[in-house]
Amino acid sequence: MSDLTPSRLLAADSFRREAAPDLASVRLLVVGDVMLDRYWFGDVSRISPEAPVPVVRIARREERLGGAANVARNAAALGAHTGLLGITGRDEAGDEVEKLLKDGGIHSYMKRDEAISTIIKLRVIGRQQQMVRIDFEDAPTEHVLVEKLDQFKALLPDYDVVILSDYNKGALVNVAEMVRAARAAGKIVLVDPKGDDFSPYTGASILTPNRSELQRVVGGWKTEEQLTEKAQRLRAELGLMALLVTRSEEGMSLYSEKEVLHVHADAREVFDVSGAGDTVIATLAAMLGAGAPLDEALATANRAGGIVVGKLGTATVTREELFPA
Ligand SMILES: Nc1ncnc2c1ncn2[C@@H]1O[C@H](COP(=O)(O)OP(=O)(O)OP(=O)(O)O)[C@@H](O)[C@H]1O
Ligand SMILES: [Mg+2]
């Protein structure tokens, strides 16, 4: 059956058009695991007297939105009206998340959970080298999850497109109900999936696994035909409009009932690939929300991925970079 699906290769710069799509009119709600990325930079000049470990004296700190909050940051950078629903602790890191959301022009619907720590990934970097990464990670409390689900349903009428950004940290334990509610309200639903079972995402519009996320669910593949067959079977099983596999340096492939679309990676120089998937899903969602057809949305998302890997740090792409005047 799979080899009957027609396959099309998109030119990386196809669909450059006269007028840029109206991304500012798109209302995009991001829901998922919100994290804070922390970087502490310093000098190492001695070994600790307490244990055989280096002492890093911190000279500079940096904080960035991570996880679902980075997807929201990317959507806002494109000019979309962006809301973020997630959970942090009632702690200093949670305050920092709120501040960064405000700076990024993101509408915050963050819930504060008294019982947990905000999810933090802290990197200590001495002499340009990462010495250790320290993770703070607690699963949210049941009653906060219930509140969050209620708020999600209440927010649906105000948004056109929903992105569910799952990092398997607990904010999306009731993702199946969220997908059902959003689809019943006629919203486009994109999911960045995690884990070894994608069935809770059944009925979503588009799923965007990377290669290893897909492999975990369908097993490996040796040929392109095999990948097509496995991808199409999964798409049909989950009742998706399309399955988008992001393939790092191989670009991406989109499997729909009608056809398979491939696009080559569009990067001139690659500096930092972390967070490229977040840029891709945000761009795809914004384009679809603006009414672009799937092939054009895909080509634009791929262009955004190519731009963002050329920047250092978990970066974003602006509307002006995507659609230069
Ligand atoms: N090494 C690379 N060279 C060129 N383009 C790349 C590279 N890595 C990523 N990209 C671009 O970014 C897109 C998304 O990357 P990838 O498939 O690695 O997503 P991901 O693993 O979900 O990323 P992350 O989880 O770090 O956000 C690719 O489809 C491609 O367009
Ligand atoms: Mg990813």
Coordinates of C-alpha atoms and ligand atoms in Angstrom, one line a residue:
M1 CA 0.0 0.0 0.0
S2 CA 2.8 2.4 1.0
D3 CA 4.5 2.4 -2.4
L4 CA 1.2 3.6 -3.9
T5 CA 1.5 6.8 -1.9
P6 CA 2.9 9.4 -4.4
S7 CA 6.1 11.1 -3.2
R8 CA 7.1 14.6 -3.9
L9 CA 10.3 16.5 -3.2
L10 CA 9.8 20.2 -2.4
A11 CA 12.4 22.7 -3.5
A12 CA 13.8 24.2 -0.3
D13 CA 13.0 27.7 -1.4
S14 CA 9.6 27.1 -3.1
F15 CA 6.6 29.2 -2.1
R16 CA 8.4 32.5 -1.7
R17 CA 5.5 34.8 -2.3
E18 CA 4.6 38.4 -2.9
A19 CA 2.9 39.1 0.4
A20 CA 3.9 37.4 3.6
P21 CA 1.1 35.4 5.3
D22 CA -0.6 37.3 8.1
L23 CA 1.0 35.5 11.1
A24 CA 0.0 38.4 13.4
S25 CA -3.6 37.4 13.0
V26 CA -3.0 33.8 14.3
R27 CA -3.9 32.9 17.8
L28 CA -1.7 30.1 19.0
L29 CA -2.0 28.3 22.4
V30 CA 1.0 26.3 23.5
V31 CA 0.4 23.7 26.3
G32 CA 3.0 21.4 27.8
D33 CA 6.1 20.9 30.0
V34 CA 7.5 24.3 30.8
M35 CA 11.1 24.5 31.9
L36 CA 13.8 27.0 32.8
D37 CA 17.2 26.6 31.2
R38 CA 19.9 28.0 33.4
Y39 CA 23.6 28.6 32.6
W40 CA 26.1 29.5 35.2
F41 CA 29.5 30.5 33.8
G42 CA 32.7 30.8 35.9
D43 CA 36.4 30.2 36.4
V44 CA 38.0 27.1 37.8
S45 CA 41.2 27.7 39.7
R46 CA 41.3 25.1 42.4
I47 CA 40.2 21.8 43.6
S48 CA 37.8 21.6 46.5
P49 CA 39.2 20.8 49.9
E50 CA 36.0 18.8 50.6
A51 CA 36.1 16.4 47.7
P52 CA 38.2 15.8 44.6
V53 CA 36.1 18.1 42.4
P54 CA 36.8 21.5 40.8
V55 CA 35.5 24.7 42.4
V56 CA 33.7 26.9 39.9
R57 CA 33.5 30.6 40.9
I58 CA 30.4 31.9 39.1
A59 CA 30.9 35.2 37.2
R60 CA 27.9 35.3 35.0
R61 CA 24.4 33.8 34.7
E62 CA 21.9 33.3 31.9
E63 CA 18.3 32.1 31.9
R64 CA 16.2 31.0 29.0
L65 CA 12.7 29.6 28.5
G66 CA 12.8 25.8 27.8
G67 CA 10.5 23.0 26.8
A68 CA 7.0 24.2 25.9
A69 CA 8.0 27.7 26.8
N70 CA 10.6 27.7 24.1
V71 CA 7.9 26.7 21.6
A72 CA 5.8 29.7 22.8
R73 CA 8.9 31.9 22.5
N74 CA 9.3 30.8 18.9
A75 CA 5.6 31.4 18.0
A76 CA 5.7 34.9 19.5
A77 CA 8.9 35.7 17.6
L78 CA 7.0 35.0 14.4
G79 CA 4.5 37.6 15.5
A80 CA 1.7 35.2 16.4
H81 CA -0.6 36.1 19.3
T82 CA 0.8 33.4 21.7
G83 CA -0.5 32.0 24.9
L84 CA 1.2 29.5 27.2
L85 CA -0.5 27.1 29.6
G86 CA 1.8 25.1 31.9
I87 CA 2.9 24.5 35.5
T88 CA 5.7 25.8 37.6
G89 CA 6.5 25.7 41.3
R90 CA 5.7 28.7 43.4
D91 CA 9.4 29.5 43.6
E92 CA 12.0 32.0 42.4
A93 CA 12.5 30.0 39.1
G94 CA 8.8 30.2 38.5
D95 CA 9.0 34.0 38.9
E96 CA 11.8 34.0 36.4
V97 CA 9.7 32.1 33.9
E98 CA 6.9 34.7 34.3
K99 CA 9.4 37.5 33.7
L100 CA 10.8 35.9 30.6
L101 CA 7.3 35.2 29.2
K102 CA 6.5 38.9 29.7
D103 CA 9.7 40.0 28.0
G104 CA 8.9 37.6 25.1
G105 CA 5.4 39.0 24.6
I106 CA 3.8 35.7 25.6
H107 CA 0.4 35.7 27.3
S108 CA 0.9 33.6 30.5
Y109 CA -1.7 31.2 31.9
M110 CA 0.9 29.5 34.0
K111 CA -0.4 27.6 37.1
R112 CA 1.8 27.7 40.2
D113 CA 2.0 24.4 42.1
E114 CA 3.0 24.9 45.8
A115 CA 4.2 21.4 46.2
I116 CA 6.8 21.2 43.4
S117 CA 10.0 22.8 42.2
T118 CA 9.9 24.5 38.8
I119 CA 11.6 22.2 36.2
I120 CA 15.1 23.6 35.9
K121 CA 18.1 22.4 33.9
L122 CA 21.1 24.1 35.4
R123 CA 24.4 23.9 33.5
V124 CA 27.6 24.9 35.3
I125 CA 30.2 25.9 32.8
G126 CA 33.8 26.5 33.8
R127 CA 36.5 27.4 31.3
Q128 CA 34.1 27.0 28.3
Q129 CA 33.3 23.5 29.4
Q130 CA 30.2 22.1 30.9
M131 CA 31.2 20.6 34.3
V132 CA 27.8 19.3 35.4
R133 CA 24.1 19.6 34.7
I134 CA 21.7 19.7 37.6
D135 CA 18.0 18.9 37.0
F136 CA 15.1 19.8 39.2
E137 CA 12.1 17.9 38.2
D138 CA 8.9 17.1 40.1
A139 CA 5.6 15.8 38.6
P140 CA 2.7 18.2 39.1
T141 CA 0.0 17.7 41.7
E142 CA -3.3 16.1 40.7
H143 CA -5.5 19.0 41.6
V144 CA -3.3 21.5 39.6
L145 CA -3.5 19.2 36.6
V146 CA -7.3 19.2 36.9
E147 CA -7.3 23.0 37.1
K148 CA -5.1 23.2 34.1
L149 CA -7.4 20.9 32.0
D150 CA -10.4 23.1 33.0
Q151 CA -8.6 26.2 31.9
F152 CA -7.5 24.6 28.7
K153 CA -11.1 23.9 27.8
A154 CA -12.1 27.5 28.8
L155 CA -9.3 29.0 26.6
L156 CA -10.1 27.0 23.4
P157 CA -12.6 29.6 22.0
D158 CA -9.9 32.3 22.1
Y159 CA -7.4 30.3 20.0
D160 CA -7.2 28.9 16.5
V161 CA -4.3 26.5 16.8
V162 CA -3.1 24.4 19.7
I163 CA 0.5 23.0 20.1
L164 CA 0.9 20.3 22.7
S165 CA 4.6 20.1 23.6
D166 CA 5.3 16.9 25.5
Y167 CA 8.6 16.3 27.2
N168 CA 7.1 13.5 29.4
K169 CA 7.5 15.5 32.6
G170 CA 3.8 15.2 33.6
A171 CA 2.1 18.4 32.4
L172 CA 0.4 16.4 29.6
V173 CA -0.8 13.3 31.5
N174 CA -4.3 14.1 30.2
V175 CA -3.2 14.8 26.7
A176 CA -5.8 12.5 25.2
E177 CA -8.7 14.6 26.6
M178 CA -7.0 17.8 25.5
V179 CA -6.7 16.5 21.9
R180 CA -10.4 15.4 21.9
A181 CA -11.6 18.7 23.3
A182 CA -9.6 20.8 20.9
R183 CA -10.6 18.8 17.9
A184 CA -14.2 18.8 18.9
A185 CA -13.9 22.6 19.0
G186 CA -12.6 22.6 15.5
K187 CA -9.0 23.6 16.3
I188 CA -5.8 22.5 14.5
V189 CA -3.8 20.4 17.0
L190 CA -0.1 19.8 16.6
V191 CA 1.7 17.6 19.0
D192 CA 5.5 17.2 19.6
P193 CA 5.3 13.7 21.1
K194 CA 7.5 11.7 23.6
G195 CA 7.5 8.2 25.0
D196 CA 6.9 4.7 23.7
D197 CA 3.2 5.0 23.1
F198 CA 1.6 7.6 20.9
S199 CA -2.0 6.4 21.3
P200 CA -2.9 9.2 23.7
Y201 CA -2.4 11.6 20.7
T202 CA -5.0 9.8 18.6
G203 CA -7.1 12.3 16.5
A204 CA -4.5 15.1 16.5
S205 CA -4.0 17.0 13.3
I206 CA -0.2 16.6 13.0
L207 CA 2.4 14.8 15.1
T208 CA 6.0 16.0 14.7
P209 CA 8.4 13.2 16.1
N210 CA 12.1 13.4 15.3
R211 CA 13.9 10.2 14.1
S212 CA 14.6 8.7 17.5
E213 CA 11.1 9.5 18.9
L214 CA 9.6 7.8 15.9
Q215 CA 11.9 4.9 16.1
R216 CA 11.0 4.3 19.7
V217 CA 7.4 3.7 18.7
V218 CA 7.6 1.9 15.3
G219 CA 11.1 0.4 15.4
G220 CA 14.0 1.1 13.0
W221 CA 13.9 1.2 9.3
K222 CA 16.5 0.2 6.7
T223 CA 15.1 1.8 3.6
E224 CA 13.0 4.8 2.7
E225 CA 10.2 2.5 1.6
Q226 CA 10.2 0.8 5.0
L227 CA 10.0 4.2 6.7
T228 CA 7.1 5.3 4.5
E229 CA 5.3 2.1 5.3
K230 CA 5.8 2.4 9.0
A231 CA 5.0 6.2 9.1
Q232 CA 1.8 5.7 7.0
R233 CA 0.6 2.9 9.2
L234 CA 1.2 4.9 12.3
R235 CA -0.6 7.9 10.8
A236 CA -3.6 5.8 9.8
E237 CA -3.7 4.1 13.2
L238 CA -3.7 7.4 15.1
G239 CA -6.2 9.0 12.6
L240 CA -3.8 12.0 12.0
M241 CA -4.1 14.4 9.1
A242 CA -0.3 14.1 8.7
L243 CA 2.8 12.8 10.4
L244 CA 5.8 15.0 10.1
V245 CA 9.2 13.3 10.8
T246 CA 12.0 15.8 11.4
R247 CA 15.2 14.2 10.3
S248 CA 18.0 16.6 11.4
E249 CA 20.5 16.9 8.6
E250 CA 18.2 14.9 6.3
G251 CA 15.5 17.6 6.4
M252 CA 12.0 16.4 7.0
S253 CA 9.3 14.2 5.6
L254 CA 5.6 14.7 5.8
Y255 CA 3.2 11.7 5.5
S256 CA -0.4 12.5 4.6
E257 CA -3.1 10.4 3.1
K258 CA -2.6 12.0 -0.2
E259 CA 1.1 12.0 -0.6
V260 CA 4.6 12.0 1.0
L261 CA 6.4 15.3 0.9
H262 CA 10.2 15.5 1.4
V263 CA 12.3 18.6 1.9
H264 CA 16.1 18.7 2.2
A265 CA 17.6 20.5 5.2
D266 CA 18.1 24.1 4.3
A267 CA 21.1 25.1 6.6
R268 CA 24.0 27.1 5.3
E269 CA 26.0 26.8 8.5
V270 CA 25.2 24.7 11.5
F271 CA 26.1 26.1 14.9
D272 CA 23.6 24.8 17.3
V273 CA 20.8 22.3 16.6
S274 CA 19.2 22.3 20.0
G275 CA 15.6 23.6 19.9
A276 CA 15.3 23.4 16.2
G277 CA 12.3 21.1 16.6
D278 CA 10.6 23.8 18.7
T279 CA 11.1 26.3 15.9
V280 CA 9.8 23.9 13.3
I281 CA 6.5 23.1 15.1
A282 CA 5.9 26.8 16.0
T283 CA 6.4 27.8 12.4
L284 CA 4.3 25.0 11.0
A285 CA 1.5 25.9 13.4
A286 CA 1.6 29.6 12.7
M287 CA 1.5 29.0 8.9
L288 CA -1.4 26.6 9.1
G289 CA -3.2 29.0 11.4
A290 CA -2.7 31.7 8.7
G291 CA -4.4 29.4 6.2
A292 CA -1.4 28.2 4.3
P293 CA -1.7 24.8 2.6
L294 CA 0.3 21.9 4.1
D295 CA 3.1 21.9 1.5
E296 CA 3.7 25.7 1.9
A297 CA 3.6 25.4 5.7
L298 CA 6.2 22.6 5.5
A299 CA 8.5 24.5 3.2
T300 CA 8.4 27.5 5.5
A301 CA 8.9 25.5 8.7
N302 CA 11.9 23.9 7.0
R303 CA 13.3 27.3 6.1
A304 CA 12.9 28.4 9.8
G305 CA 14.7 25.2 10.9
G306 CA 17.6 26.0 8.5
I307 CA 17.9 29.6 9.9
V308 CA 17.7 28.6 13.6
V309 CA 20.5 26.0 13.5
G310 CA 22.8 28.8 12.2
K311 CA 22.3 30.7 15.4
L312 CA 24.0 30.0 18.8
G313 CA 21.9 29.2 21.8
T314 CA 18.3 28.1 21.8
A315 CA 17.3 30.8 19.3
T316 CA 14.2 32.0 17.5
V317 CA 13.4 33.1 13.9
T318 CA 11.4 36.2 13.2
R319 CA 8.8 36.9 10.6
E320 CA 11.1 39.3 8.9
E321 CA 13.8 36.7 8.6
L322 CA 11.4 34.2 7.0
F323 CA 9.7 36.7 4.7
P324 CA 12.3 39.5 3.9
A325 CA 10.7 42.5 2.3
Ligands
LIG1 N1 22.4 19.1 11.5 C1 21.5 19.8 10.9 N2 21.7 20.2 9.6 C2 20.8 20.9 9.0 N3 19.5 21.1 9.4 C3 19.2 20.7 10.6 C4 20.2 20.0 11.4 N4 19.6 19.6 12.6 C5 18.3 20.1 12.5 N5 18.1 20.8 11.3 C6 16.8 21.4 10.9 O1 15.9 21.5 12.0 C7 14.9 20.5 11.9 C8 14.5 19.9 13.2 O2 15.6 19.2 13.7 P1 15.5 17.8 14.4 O3 15.0 16.8 13.5 O4 16.9 17.6 15.0 O5 14.5 18.1 15.6 P2 14.5 17.8 17.1 O6 15.3 16.5 17.3 O7 13.1 17.7 17.6 O8 15.2 19.0 17.7 P3 15.1 19.5 19.3 O9 14.4 18.4 20.1 O10 16.5 19.7 19.7 O11 14.4 20.8 19.2 C9 15.3 19.6 10.8 O12 14.2 19.0 10.1 C10 16.1 20.5 9.9 O13 15.3 21.3 9.1
MG2 MG 12.3 17.8 19.6

